[in-house]
mmCIF file of N, CA and C in Angstrom:
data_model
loop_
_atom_site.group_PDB
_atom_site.id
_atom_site.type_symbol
_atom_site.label_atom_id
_atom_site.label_comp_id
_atom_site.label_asym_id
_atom_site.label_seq_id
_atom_site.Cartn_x
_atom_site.Cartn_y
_atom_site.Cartn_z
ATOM 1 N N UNK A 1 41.812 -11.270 -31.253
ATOM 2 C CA UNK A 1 42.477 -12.381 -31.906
ATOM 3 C C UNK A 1 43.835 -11.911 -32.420
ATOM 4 N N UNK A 2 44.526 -12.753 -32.033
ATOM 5 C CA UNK A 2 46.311 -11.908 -32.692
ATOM 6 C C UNK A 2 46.360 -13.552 -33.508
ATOM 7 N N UNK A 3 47.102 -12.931 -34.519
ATOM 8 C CA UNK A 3 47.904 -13.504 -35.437
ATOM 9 C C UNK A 3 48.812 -13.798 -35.237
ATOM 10 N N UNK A 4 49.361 -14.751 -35.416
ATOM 11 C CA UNK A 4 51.017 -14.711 -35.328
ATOM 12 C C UNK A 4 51.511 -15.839 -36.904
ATOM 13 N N UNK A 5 52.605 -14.604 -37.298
ATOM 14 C CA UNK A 5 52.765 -15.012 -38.636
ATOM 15 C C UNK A 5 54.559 -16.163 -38.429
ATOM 16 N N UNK A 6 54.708 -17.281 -39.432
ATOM 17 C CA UNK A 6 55.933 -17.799 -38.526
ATOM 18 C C UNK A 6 56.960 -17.614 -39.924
ATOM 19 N N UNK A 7 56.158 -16.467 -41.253
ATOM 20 C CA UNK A 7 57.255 -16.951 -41.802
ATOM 21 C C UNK A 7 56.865 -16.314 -43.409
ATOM 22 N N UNK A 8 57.075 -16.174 -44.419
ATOM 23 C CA UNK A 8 56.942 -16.006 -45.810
ATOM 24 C C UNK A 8 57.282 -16.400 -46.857
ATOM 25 N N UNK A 9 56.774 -17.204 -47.618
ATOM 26 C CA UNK A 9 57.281 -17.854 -49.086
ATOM 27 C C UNK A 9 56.753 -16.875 -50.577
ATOM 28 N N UNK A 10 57.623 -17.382 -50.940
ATOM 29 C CA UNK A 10 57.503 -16.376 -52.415
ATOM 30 C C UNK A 10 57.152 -17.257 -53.633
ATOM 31 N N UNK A 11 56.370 -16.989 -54.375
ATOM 32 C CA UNK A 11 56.162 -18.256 -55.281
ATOM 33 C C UNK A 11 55.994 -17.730 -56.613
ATOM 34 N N UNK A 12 56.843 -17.791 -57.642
ATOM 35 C CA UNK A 12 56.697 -17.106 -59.088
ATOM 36 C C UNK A 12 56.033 -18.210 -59.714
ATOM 37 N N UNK A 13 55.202 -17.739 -60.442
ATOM 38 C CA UNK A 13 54.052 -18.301 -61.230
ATOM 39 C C UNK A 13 54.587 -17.713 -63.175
ATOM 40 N N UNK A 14 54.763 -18.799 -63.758
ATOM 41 C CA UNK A 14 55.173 -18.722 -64.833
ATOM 42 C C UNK A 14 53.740 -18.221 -65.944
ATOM 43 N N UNK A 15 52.947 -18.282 -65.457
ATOM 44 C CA UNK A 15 51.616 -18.240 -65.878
ATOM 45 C C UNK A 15 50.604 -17.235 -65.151
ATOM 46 N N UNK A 16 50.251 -15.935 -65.246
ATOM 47 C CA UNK A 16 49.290 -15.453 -64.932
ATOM 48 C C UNK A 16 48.357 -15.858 -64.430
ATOM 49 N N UNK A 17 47.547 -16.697 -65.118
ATOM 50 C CA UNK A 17 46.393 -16.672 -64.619
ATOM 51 C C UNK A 17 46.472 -17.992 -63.555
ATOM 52 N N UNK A 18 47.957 -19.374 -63.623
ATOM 53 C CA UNK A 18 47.999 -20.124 -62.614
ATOM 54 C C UNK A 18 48.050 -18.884 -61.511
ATOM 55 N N UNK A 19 48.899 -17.795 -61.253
ATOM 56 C CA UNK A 19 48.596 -16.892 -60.257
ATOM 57 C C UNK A 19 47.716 -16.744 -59.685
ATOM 58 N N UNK A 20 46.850 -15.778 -60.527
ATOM 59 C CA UNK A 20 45.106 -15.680 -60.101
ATOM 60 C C UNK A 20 44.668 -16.583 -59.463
ATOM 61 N N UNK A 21 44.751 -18.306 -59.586
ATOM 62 C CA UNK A 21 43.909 -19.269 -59.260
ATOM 63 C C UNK A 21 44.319 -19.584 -58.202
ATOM 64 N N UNK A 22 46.184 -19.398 -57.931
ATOM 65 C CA UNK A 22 46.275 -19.689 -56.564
ATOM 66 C C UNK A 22 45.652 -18.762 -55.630
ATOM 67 N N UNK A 23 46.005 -17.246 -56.053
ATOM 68 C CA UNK A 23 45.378 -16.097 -54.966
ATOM 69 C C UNK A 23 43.891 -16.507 -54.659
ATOM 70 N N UNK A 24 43.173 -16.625 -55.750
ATOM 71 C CA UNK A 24 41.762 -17.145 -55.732
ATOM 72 C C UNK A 24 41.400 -18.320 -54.738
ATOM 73 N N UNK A 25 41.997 -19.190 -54.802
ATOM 74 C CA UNK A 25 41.517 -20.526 -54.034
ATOM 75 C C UNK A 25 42.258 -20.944 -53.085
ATOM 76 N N UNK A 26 43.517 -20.550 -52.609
ATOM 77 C CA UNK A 26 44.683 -21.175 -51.578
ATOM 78 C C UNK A 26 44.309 -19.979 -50.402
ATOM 79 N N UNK A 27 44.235 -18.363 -50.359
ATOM 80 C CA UNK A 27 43.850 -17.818 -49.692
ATOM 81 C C UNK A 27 42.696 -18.357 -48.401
ATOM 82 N N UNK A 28 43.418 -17.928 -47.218
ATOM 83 C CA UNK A 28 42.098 -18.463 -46.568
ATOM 84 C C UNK A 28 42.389 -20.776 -46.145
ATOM 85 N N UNK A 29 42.957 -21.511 -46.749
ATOM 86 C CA UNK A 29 43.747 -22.516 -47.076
ATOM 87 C C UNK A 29 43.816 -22.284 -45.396
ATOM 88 N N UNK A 30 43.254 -23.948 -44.934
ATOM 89 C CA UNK A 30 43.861 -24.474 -43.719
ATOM 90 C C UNK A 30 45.001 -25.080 -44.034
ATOM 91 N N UNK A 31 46.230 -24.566 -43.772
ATOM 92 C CA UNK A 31 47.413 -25.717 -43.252
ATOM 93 C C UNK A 31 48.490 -26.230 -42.000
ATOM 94 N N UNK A 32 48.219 -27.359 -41.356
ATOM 95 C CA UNK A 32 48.653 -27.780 -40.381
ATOM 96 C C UNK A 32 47.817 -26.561 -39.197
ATOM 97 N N UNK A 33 47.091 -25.888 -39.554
ATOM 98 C CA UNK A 33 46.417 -25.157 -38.011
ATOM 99 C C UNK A 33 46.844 -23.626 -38.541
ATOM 100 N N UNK A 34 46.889 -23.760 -39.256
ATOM 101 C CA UNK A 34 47.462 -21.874 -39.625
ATOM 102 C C UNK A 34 46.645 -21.987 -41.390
ATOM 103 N N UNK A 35 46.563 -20.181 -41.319
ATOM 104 C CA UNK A 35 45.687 -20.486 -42.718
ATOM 105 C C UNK A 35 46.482 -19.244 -43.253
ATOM 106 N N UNK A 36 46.549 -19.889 -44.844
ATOM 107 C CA UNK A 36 47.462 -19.233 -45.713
ATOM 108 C C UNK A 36 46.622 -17.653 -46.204
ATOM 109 N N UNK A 37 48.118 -16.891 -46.378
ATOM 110 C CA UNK A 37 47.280 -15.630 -46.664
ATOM 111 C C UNK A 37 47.816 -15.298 -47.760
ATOM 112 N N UNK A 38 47.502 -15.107 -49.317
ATOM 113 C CA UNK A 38 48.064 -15.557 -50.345
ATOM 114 C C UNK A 38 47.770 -13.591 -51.545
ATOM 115 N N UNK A 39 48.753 -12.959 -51.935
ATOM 116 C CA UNK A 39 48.726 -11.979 -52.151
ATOM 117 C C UNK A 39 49.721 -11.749 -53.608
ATOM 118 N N UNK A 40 48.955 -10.809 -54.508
ATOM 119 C CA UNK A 40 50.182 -10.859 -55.312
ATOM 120 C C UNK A 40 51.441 -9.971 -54.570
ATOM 121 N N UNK A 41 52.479 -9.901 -55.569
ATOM 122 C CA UNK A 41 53.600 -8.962 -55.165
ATOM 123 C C UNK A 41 53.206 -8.043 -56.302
ATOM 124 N N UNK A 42 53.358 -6.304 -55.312
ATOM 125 C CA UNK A 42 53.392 -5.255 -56.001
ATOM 126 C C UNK A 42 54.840 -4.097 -56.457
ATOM 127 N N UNK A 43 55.494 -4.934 -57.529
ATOM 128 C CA UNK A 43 56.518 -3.935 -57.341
ATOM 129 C C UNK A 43 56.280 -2.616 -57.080
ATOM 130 N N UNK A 44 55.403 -2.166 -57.975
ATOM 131 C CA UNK A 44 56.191 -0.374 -58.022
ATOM 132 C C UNK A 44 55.383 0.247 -56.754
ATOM 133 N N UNK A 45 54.231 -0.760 -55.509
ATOM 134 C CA UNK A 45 53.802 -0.339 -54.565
ATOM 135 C C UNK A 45 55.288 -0.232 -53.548
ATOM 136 N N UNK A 46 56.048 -1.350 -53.720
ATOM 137 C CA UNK A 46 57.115 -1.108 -52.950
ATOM 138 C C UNK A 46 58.167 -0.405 -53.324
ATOM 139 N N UNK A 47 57.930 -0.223 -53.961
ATOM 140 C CA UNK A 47 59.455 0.562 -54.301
ATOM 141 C C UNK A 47 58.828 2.039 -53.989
ATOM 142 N N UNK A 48 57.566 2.399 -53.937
ATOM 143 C CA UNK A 48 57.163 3.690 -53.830
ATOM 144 C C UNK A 48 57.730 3.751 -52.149
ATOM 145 N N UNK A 49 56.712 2.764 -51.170
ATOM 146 C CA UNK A 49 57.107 2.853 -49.902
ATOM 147 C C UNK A 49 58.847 2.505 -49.495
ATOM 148 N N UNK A 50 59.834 2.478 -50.615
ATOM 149 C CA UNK A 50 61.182 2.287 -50.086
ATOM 150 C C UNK A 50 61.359 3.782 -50.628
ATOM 151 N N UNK A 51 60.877 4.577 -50.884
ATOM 152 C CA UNK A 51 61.323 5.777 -52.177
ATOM 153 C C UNK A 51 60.747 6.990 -50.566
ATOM 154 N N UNK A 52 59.698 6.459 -50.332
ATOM 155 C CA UNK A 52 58.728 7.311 -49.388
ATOM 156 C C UNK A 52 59.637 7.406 -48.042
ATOM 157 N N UNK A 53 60.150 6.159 -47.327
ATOM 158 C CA UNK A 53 61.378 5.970 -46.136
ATOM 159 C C UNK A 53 62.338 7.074 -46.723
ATOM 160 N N UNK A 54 63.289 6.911 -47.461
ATOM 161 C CA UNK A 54 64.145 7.704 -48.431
ATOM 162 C C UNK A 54 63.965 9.027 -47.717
ATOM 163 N N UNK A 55 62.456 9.513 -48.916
ATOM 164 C CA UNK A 55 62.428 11.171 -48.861
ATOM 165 C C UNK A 55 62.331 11.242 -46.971
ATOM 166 N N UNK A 56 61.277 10.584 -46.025
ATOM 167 C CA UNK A 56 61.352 11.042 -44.304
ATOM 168 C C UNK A 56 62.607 10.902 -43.912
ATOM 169 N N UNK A 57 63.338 10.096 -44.190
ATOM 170 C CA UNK A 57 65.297 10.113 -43.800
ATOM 171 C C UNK A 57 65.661 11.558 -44.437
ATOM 172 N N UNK A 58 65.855 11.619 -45.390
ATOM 173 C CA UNK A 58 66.441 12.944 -45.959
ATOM 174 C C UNK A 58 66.042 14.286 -45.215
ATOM 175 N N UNK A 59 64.615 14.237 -44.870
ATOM 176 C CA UNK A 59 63.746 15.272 -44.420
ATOM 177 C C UNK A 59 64.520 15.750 -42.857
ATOM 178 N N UNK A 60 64.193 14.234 -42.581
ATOM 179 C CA UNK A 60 65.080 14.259 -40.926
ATOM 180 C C UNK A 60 66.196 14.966 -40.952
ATOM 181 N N UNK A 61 67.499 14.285 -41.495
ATOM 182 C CA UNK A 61 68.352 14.555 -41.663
ATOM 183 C C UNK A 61 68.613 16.239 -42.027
ATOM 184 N N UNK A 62 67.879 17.068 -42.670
ATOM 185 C CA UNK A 62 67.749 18.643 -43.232
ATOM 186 C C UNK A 62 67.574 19.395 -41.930
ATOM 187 N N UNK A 63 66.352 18.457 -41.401
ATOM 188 C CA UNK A 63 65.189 19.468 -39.844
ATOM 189 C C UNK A 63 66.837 19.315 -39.059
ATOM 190 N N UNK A 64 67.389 17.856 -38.683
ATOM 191 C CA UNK A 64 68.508 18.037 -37.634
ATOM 192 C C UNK A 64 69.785 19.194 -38.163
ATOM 193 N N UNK A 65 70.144 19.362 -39.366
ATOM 194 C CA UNK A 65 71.436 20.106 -39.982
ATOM 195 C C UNK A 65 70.652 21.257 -39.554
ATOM 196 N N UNK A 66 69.586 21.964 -39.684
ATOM 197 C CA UNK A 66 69.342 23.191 -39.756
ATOM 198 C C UNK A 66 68.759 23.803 -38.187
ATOM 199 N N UNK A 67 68.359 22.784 -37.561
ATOM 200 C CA UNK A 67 67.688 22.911 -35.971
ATOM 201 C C UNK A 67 66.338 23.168 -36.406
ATOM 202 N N UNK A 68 65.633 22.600 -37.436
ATOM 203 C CA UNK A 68 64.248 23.131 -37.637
ATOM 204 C C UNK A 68 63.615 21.547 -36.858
ATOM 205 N N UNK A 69 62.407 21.974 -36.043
ATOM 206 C CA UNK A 69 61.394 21.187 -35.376
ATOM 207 C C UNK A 69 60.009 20.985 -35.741
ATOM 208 N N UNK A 70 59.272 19.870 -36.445
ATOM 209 C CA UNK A 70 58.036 20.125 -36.674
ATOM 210 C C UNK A 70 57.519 19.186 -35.464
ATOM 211 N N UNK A 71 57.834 19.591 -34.584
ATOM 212 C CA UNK A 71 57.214 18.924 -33.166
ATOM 213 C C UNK A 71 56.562 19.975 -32.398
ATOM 214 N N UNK A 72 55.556 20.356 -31.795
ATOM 215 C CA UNK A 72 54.726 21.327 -31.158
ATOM 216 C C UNK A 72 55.388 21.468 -30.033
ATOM 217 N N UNK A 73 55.891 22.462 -29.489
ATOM 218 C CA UNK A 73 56.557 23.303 -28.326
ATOM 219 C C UNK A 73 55.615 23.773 -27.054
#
């Protein structure tokens, strides 16, 4: 079964727990033939995985300046 996603909305919830109730009950949500997939947002999960890209760029960038290879020969 493939998915095909057509798109992403962002929805700030002034209220906590209105949050919760949407994640709780809209998840899973038939609309028009596609069903909603409803998640909080994790800042500091993303900012870790933009922090994590970062340090493998930098890394790269060191292995190419120096000619070091962690690729098996």
């Amino acid at each position: 079964m493939r998915l095909d996603t057509r798109g992403t909305a962002f929805v700030v919830y002034e209220d906590i727990y209105d949050a919760k109730t949407a994640v709780d009950h809209l998840s899973g949500f038939n609309v028009a033939n596609r069903y909603l997939i409803v998640l909080y947002y994790q800042q500091a999960k993303m900012s870790k995985k933009f922090d994590q890209k970062k340090k493998e760029e930098e890394i790269a960038r060191m292995q190419e300046k120096y000619g070091v290879s962690t690729k098996d020969k």
